[in-house]
CSV table of N, CA and C in Angstrom, one decimal:
chain,number,residue,atom,x,y,z
A,1273,UNK,N,0.8,-1.2,0.0
A,1273,UNK,CA,0.0,0.0,0.0
A,1273,UNK,C,0.9,1.2,0.0
A,1274,UNK,N,0.6,2.2,-0.9
A,1274,UNK,CA,1.4,3.4,-0.9
A,1274,UNK,C,1.4,4.2,0.4
A,1275,UNK,N,2.4,4.9,0.7
A,1275,UNK,CA,2.5,5.7,1.9
A,1275,UNK,C,1.7,7.0,1.6
A,1276,UNK,N,0.7,7.2,2.5
A,1276,UNK,CA,-0.1,8.4,2.3
A,1276,UNK,C,0.7,9.7,2.5
A,1277,UNK,N,1.7,9.6,3.3
A,1277,UNK,CA,2.5,10.8,3.5
A,1277,UNK,C,3.8,10.9,2.6
A,1278,UNK,N,3.8,10.2,1.5
A,1278,UNK,CA,5.0,10.2,0.7
A,1278,UNK,C,5.3,11.6,0.2
A,1279,UNK,N,4.3,12.4,-0.2
A,1279,UNK,CA,4.6,13.7,-0.7
A,1279,UNK,C,5.2,14.6,0.4
A,1280,UNK,N,4.8,14.3,1.7
A,1280,UNK,CA,5.3,15.1,2.8
A,1280,UNK,C,6.7,14.7,3.1
A,1281,UNK,N,7.1,13.5,2.9
A,1281,UNK,CA,8.5,13.0,3.2
A,1281,UNK,C,9.4,13.1,2.0
A,1282,UNK,N,8.9,13.5,0.8
A,1282,UNK,CA,9.7,13.7,-0.3
A,1282,UNK,C,10.6,14.9,-0.2
A,1283,UNK,N,11.9,14.9,-0.4
A,1283,UNK,CA,12.7,16.0,-0.3
A,1283,UNK,C,12.3,17.1,-1.3
A,1284,UNK,N,12.7,18.3,-1.0
A,1284,UNK,CA,12.2,19.5,-1.8
A,1284,UNK,C,12.9,19.4,-3.2
A,1285,UNK,N,14.1,18.9,-3.3
A,1285,UNK,CA,14.7,18.8,-4.6
A,1285,UNK,C,14.0,17.9,-5.5
A,1286,UNK,N,13.6,16.7,-5.0
A,1286,UNK,CA,12.8,15.8,-5.8
A,1286,UNK,C,11.4,16.4,-6.1
A,1287,UNK,N,10.8,17.0,-5.2
A,1287,UNK,CA,9.5,17.6,-5.5
A,1287,UNK,C,9.6,18.7,-6.6
A,1288,UNK,N,10.6,19.5,-6.5
A,1288,UNK,CA,10.9,20.6,-7.5
A,1288,UNK,C,11.2,19.9,-8.9
A,1289,UNK,N,12.0,18.9,-8.9
A,1289,UNK,CA,12.4,18.2,-10.1
A,1289,UNK,C,11.1,17.6,-10.8
A,1290,UNK,N,10.3,17.0,-10.0
A,1290,UNK,CA,9.0,16.4,-10.6
A,1290,UNK,C,8.1,17.4,-11.0
A,1291,UNK,N,8.0,18.6,-10.3
A,1291,UNK,CA,7.1,19.7,-10.7
A,1291,UNK,C,7.6,20.2,-12.1
A,1292,UNK,N,8.9,20.3,-12.2
A,1292,UNK,CA,9.5,20.9,-13.5
A,1292,UNK,C,9.2,19.9,-14.6
A,1293,UNK,N,9.3,18.6,-14.4
A,1293,UNK,CA,9.1,17.6,-15.4
A,1293,UNK,C,7.6,17.6,-15.8
A,1294,UNK,N,6.7,17.8,-14.9
A,1294,UNK,CA,5.3,17.9,-15.2
A,1294,UNK,C,5.0,19.1,-16.0
A,1295,UNK,N,5.7,20.2,-15.7
A,1295,UNK,CA,5.5,21.5,-16.4
A,1295,UNK,C,6.0,21.3,-17.9
A,1296,UNK,N,7.1,20.6,-18.0
A,1296,UNK,CA,7.7,20.3,-19.4
A,1296,UNK,C,6.7,19.4,-20.2
A,1297,UNK,N,6.1,18.4,-19.5
A,1297,UNK,CA,5.2,17.6,-20.2
A,1297,UNK,C,4.0,18.4,-20.7
A,1298,UNK,N,3.5,19.3,-19.8
A,1298,UNK,CA,2.3,20.1,-20.2
A,1298,UNK,C,2.7,21.0,-21.4
A,1299,UNK,N,3.9,21.6,-21.4
A,1299,UNK,CA,4.3,22.4,-22.5
A,1299,UNK,C,4.3,21.6,-23.8
A,1300,UNK,N,4.8,20.4,-23.7
A,1300,UNK,CA,4.8,19.5,-24.9
A,1300,UNK,C,3.4,19.2,-25.4
A,1301,UNK,N,2.5,19.0,-24.5
A,1301,UNK,CA,1.1,18.7,-24.8
A,1301,UNK,C,0.5,19.9,-25.6
A,1302,UNK,N,0.7,21.0,-25.0
A,1302,UNK,CA,0.1,22.3,-25.6
A,1302,UNK,C,0.7,22.5,-26.9
A,1303,UNK,N,2.0,22.4,-27.1
A,1303,UNK,CA,2.7,22.6,-28.4
A,1303,UNK,C,2.2,21.6,-29.4
A,1304,UNK,N,2.0,20.4,-29.0
A,1304,UNK,CA,1.6,19.3,-30.0
A,1304,UNK,C,0.1,19.6,-30.4
A,1305,UNK,N,-0.7,19.9,-29.5
A,1305,UNK,CA,-2.1,20.1,-29.8
A,1305,UNK,C,-2.3,21.3,-30.7
A,1306,UNK,N,-1.5,22.4,-30.4
A,1306,UNK,CA,-1.5,23.6,-31.2
A,1306,UNK,C,-1.0,23.3,-32.6
A,1307,UNK,N,0.1,22.6,-32.7
A,1307,UNK,CA,0.7,22.3,-34.0
A,1307,UNK,C,-0.2,21.5,-34.9
A,1308,UNK,N,-0.9,20.6,-34.3
A,1308,UNK,CA,-1.9,19.7,-35.0
A,1308,UNK,C,-3.2,20.4,-35.3
A,1309,UNK,N,-3.4,21.5,-34.6
A,1309,UNK,CA,-4.7,22.2,-34.7
A,1309,UNK,C,-5.9,21.2,-34.4
A,1310,UNK,N,-5.6,20.3,-33.5
A,1310,UNK,CA,-6.5,19.2,-33.2
A,1310,UNK,C,-6.1,18.6,-31.9
A,1311,UNK,N,-7.0,18.0,-31.2
A,1311,UNK,CA,-6.7,17.2,-30.0
A,1311,UNK,C,-7.6,17.5,-28.8
A,1312,UNK,N,-7.4,16.7,-27.8
A,1312,UNK,CA,-8.1,16.8,-26.5
A,1312,UNK,C,-7.1,17.0,-25.4
A,1313,UNK,N,-6.7,18.2,-25.1
A,1313,UNK,CA,-5.6,18.4,-24.1
A,1313,UNK,C,-6.0,18.2,-22.7
A,1314,UNK,N,-7.3,18.3,-22.3
A,1314,UNK,CA,-7.7,18.2,-20.9
A,1314,UNK,C,-7.2,17.0,-20.2
A,1315,UNK,N,-7.5,15.8,-20.7
A,1315,UNK,CA,-7.1,14.6,-20.0
A,1315,UNK,C,-5.6,14.5,-19.9
A,1316,UNK,N,-4.9,14.9,-20.9
A,1316,UNK,CA,-3.4,14.9,-20.9
A,1316,UNK,C,-2.9,15.8,-19.9
A,1317,UNK,N,-3.3,17.0,-19.9
A,1317,UNK,CA,-2.8,18.0,-18.9
A,1317,UNK,C,-3.1,17.7,-17.5
A,1318,UNK,N,-4.2,17.1,-17.2
A,1318,UNK,CA,-4.6,16.7,-15.8
A,1318,UNK,C,-3.8,15.5,-15.3
A,1319,UNK,N,-3.2,14.7,-16.2
A,1319,UNK,CA,-2.5,13.5,-15.7
A,1319,UNK,C,-1.0,13.8,-15.7
A,1320,UNK,N,-0.5,14.9,-16.1
A,1320,UNK,CA,0.9,15.2,-16.2
A,1320,UNK,C,1.7,15.0,-14.9
A,1321,UNK,N,1.1,15.4,-13.8
A,1321,UNK,CA,1.8,15.2,-12.5
A,1321,UNK,C,2.0,13.7,-12.1
A,1322,UNK,N,0.9,13.0,-12.4
A,1322,UNK,CA,0.9,11.6,-12.0
A,1322,UNK,C,2.0,10.8,-12.9
A,1323,UNK,N,2.0,11.1,-14.2
A,1323,UNK,CA,2.9,10.4,-15.0
A,1323,UNK,C,4.3,10.9,-14.8
A,1324,UNK,N,4.5,12.1,-14.5
A,1324,UNK,CA,5.9,12.6,-14.2
A,1324,UNK,C,6.4,11.8,-13.0
A,1325,UNK,N,5.6,11.7,-11.9
A,1325,UNK,CA,6.0,10.9,-10.8
A,1325,UNK,C,6.4,9.5,-11.1
A,1326,UNK,N,5.5,8.8,-11.9
A,1326,UNK,CA,5.7,7.4,-12.2
A,1326,UNK,C,6.9,7.2,-13.0
A,1327,UNK,N,7.1,8.0,-14.1
A,1327,UNK,CA,8.2,7.8,-15.0
A,1327,UNK,C,9.5,8.2,-14.5
A,1328,UNK,N,9.6,9.3,-13.7
A,1328,UNK,CA,10.8,9.9,-13.3
A,1328,UNK,C,11.2,9.5,-11.9
A,1329,UNK,N,10.3,8.9,-11.2
A,1329,UNK,CA,10.6,8.5,-9.8
A,1329,UNK,C,10.4,7.0,-9.5
A,1330,UNK,N,9.3,6.5,-9.9
A,1330,UNK,CA,8.9,5.2,-9.5
A,1330,UNK,C,9.2,4.0,-10.4
A,1331,UNK,N,9.0,4.2,-11.7
A,1331,UNK,CA,9.1,3.1,-12.6
A,1331,UNK,C,10.6,2.7,-13.0
A,1332,UNK,N,10.8,1.5,-13.3
A,1332,UNK,CA,12.1,0.9,-13.6
A,1332,UNK,C,12.2,1.0,-15.2
A,1333,UNK,N,12.7,2.1,-15.7
A,1333,UNK,CA,12.7,2.3,-17.2
A,1333,UNK,C,14.1,3.0,-17.5
A,1334,UNK,N,14.7,2.6,-18.6
A,1334,UNK,CA,15.9,3.2,-19.1
A,1334,UNK,C,15.7,3.4,-20.6
A,1335,UNK,N,15.6,4.6,-21.0
A,1335,UNK,CA,15.3,4.9,-22.4
A,1335,UNK,C,16.4,4.4,-23.3
A,1336,UNK,N,17.6,4.3,-22.8
A,1336,UNK,CA,18.8,3.8,-23.6
A,1336,UNK,C,18.7,2.3,-23.8
A,1337,UNK,N,17.9,1.6,-23.0
A,1337,UNK,CA,17.7,0.2,-23.0
A,1337,UNK,C,16.2,-0.2,-23.1
A,1338,UNK,N,15.6,0.1,-24.2
A,1338,UNK,CA,14.1,-0.1,-24.3
A,1338,UNK,C,13.7,-1.6,-24.2
A,1339,UNK,N,14.7,-2.5,-24.5
A,1339,UNK,CA,14.4,-4.0,-24.4
A,1339,UNK,C,14.9,-4.6,-23.1
A,1340,UNK,N,15.2,-3.8,-22.1
A,1340,UNK,CA,15.7,-4.3,-20.8
A,1340,UNK,C,14.7,-5.2,-20.2
A,1341,UNK,N,15.2,-6.4,-19.9
A,1341,UNK,CA,14.4,-7.4,-19.2
A,1341,UNK,C,13.9,-6.9,-17.8
A,1342,UNK,N,12.6,-7.1,-17.6
A,1342,UNK,CA,12.1,-6.7,-16.3
A,1342,UNK,C,11.7,-5.2,-16.2
A,1343,UNK,N,11.8,-4.5,-17.3
A,1343,UNK,CA,11.5,-3.0,-17.2
A,1343,UNK,C,10.0,-2.9,-17.0
A,1344,UNK,N,9.6,-1.8,-16.3
A,1344,UNK,CA,8.2,-1.5,-16.1
A,1344,UNK,C,7.6,-1.0,-17.4
A,1345,UNK,N,6.3,-1.2,-17.5
A,1345,UNK,CA,5.5,-0.7,-18.7
A,1345,UNK,C,4.3,-0.1,-18.1
A,1346,UNK,N,3.9,1.0,-18.8
A,1346,UNK,CA,2.7,1.7,-18.5
A,1346,UNK,C,1.7,1.7,-19.7
A,1347,UNK,N,0.5,1.2,-19.5
A,1347,UNK,CA,-0.4,1.2,-20.6
A,1347,UNK,C,-1.6,2.1,-20.3
A,1348,UNK,N,-1.8,3.1,-21.2
A,1348,UNK,CA,-2.9,4.0,-21.1
A,1348,UNK,C,-3.8,3.7,-22.2
A,1349,UNK,N,-5.0,3.1,-21.9
A,1349,UNK,CA,-5.9,2.5,-22.9
A,1349,UNK,C,-6.7,3.6,-23.5
A,1350,UNK,N,-6.9,4.8,-22.9
A,1350,UNK,CA,-7.7,5.8,-23.5
A,1350,UNK,C,-6.9,6.5,-24.6
A,1351,UNK,N,-7.6,6.9,-25.7
A,1351,UNK,CA,-6.9,7.5,-26.8
A,1351,UNK,C,-6.8,9.0,-26.7
A,1352,UNK,N,-7.8,9.6,-26.0
A,1352,UNK,CA,-7.8,11.1,-26.0
A,1352,UNK,C,-6.5,11.7,-25.4
A,1353,UNK,N,-5.9,11.1,-24.3
A,1353,UNK,CA,-4.7,11.7,-23.8
A,1353,UNK,C,-3.4,11.2,-24.4
A,1354,UNK,N,-3.5,10.9,-25.7
A,1354,UNK,CA,-2.3,10.4,-26.4
A,1354,UNK,C,-1.1,11.4,-26.4
A,1355,UNK,N,-1.5,12.7,-26.4
A,1355,UNK,CA,-0.4,13.7,-26.4
A,1355,UNK,C,0.4,13.6,-25.1
A,1356,UNK,N,-0.2,13.1,-24.1
A,1356,UNK,CA,0.5,12.9,-22.8
A,1356,UNK,C,1.6,11.9,-23.1
A,1357,UNK,N,1.3,10.8,-23.7
A,1357,UNK,CA,2.3,9.8,-24.0
A,1357,UNK,C,3.4,10.3,-24.8
A,1358,UNK,N,3.1,11.0,-25.9
A,1358,UNK,CA,4.1,11.5,-26.8
A,1358,UNK,C,5.1,12.5,-26.1
A,1359,UNK,N,4.5,13.4,-25.4
A,1359,UNK,CA,5.3,14.4,-24.6
A,1359,UNK,C,6.2,13.8,-23.6
A,1360,UNK,N,5.6,12.8,-22.9
A,1360,UNK,CA,6.4,12.1,-21.9
A,1360,UNK,C,7.5,11.3,-22.5
A,1361,UNK,N,7.2,10.5,-23.5
A,1361,UNK,CA,8.3,9.7,-24.2
A,1361,UNK,C,9.4,10.6,-24.7
A,1362,UNK,N,9.1,11.7,-25.2
A,1362,UNK,CA,10.1,12.6,-25.7
A,1362,UNK,C,11.0,13.1,-24.6
A,1363,UNK,N,10.4,13.6,-23.5
A,1363,UNK,CA,11.1,14.1,-22.4
A,1363,UNK,C,12.0,13.0,-21.7
A,1364,UNK,N,11.4,11.8,-21.7
A,1364,UNK,CA,12.1,10.7,-21.1
A,1364,UNK,C,13.3,10.1,-21.9
A,1365,UNK,N,13.4,10.6,-23.2
A,1365,UNK,CA,14.5,10.2,-24.0
A,1365,UNK,C,14.2,9.1,-25.0
A,1366,UNK,N,13.0,8.7,-25.2
A,1366,UNK,CA,12.6,7.8,-26.2
A,1366,UNK,C,12.5,8.6,-27.5
A,1367,UNK,N,13.2,8.2,-28.5
A,1367,UNK,CA,13.1,9.0,-29.8
A,1367,UNK,C,11.8,8.8,-30.5
A,1368,UNK,N,11.3,9.8,-31.0
A,1368,UNK,CA,10.0,9.7,-31.8
A,1368,UNK,C,10.3,10.0,-33.2
A,1369,UNK,N,10.0,9.1,-34.1
A,1369,UNK,CA,10.3,9.3,-35.5
A,1369,UNK,C,9.0,9.2,-36.3
């Protein structure tokens, strides 16, 4: 069971780092939706903090080793927040071509 007080025990540097990553994710979402002149930014924007925490703090992922055995995977089955995925993968270092 997750620690209810985890955010209170997280050091300020980690909290600031994750807040900056969430901000960068949101910027990527807004830029992508604007560039496409299409999209549903609401769901993506609202989940940025959660995914920043998971990807940059909790999950066992190394973008330089995408086939790493035992790496964690996150599946987002909803299509509307796909810009969240793209922004996050870009920031995390997964190349998008």
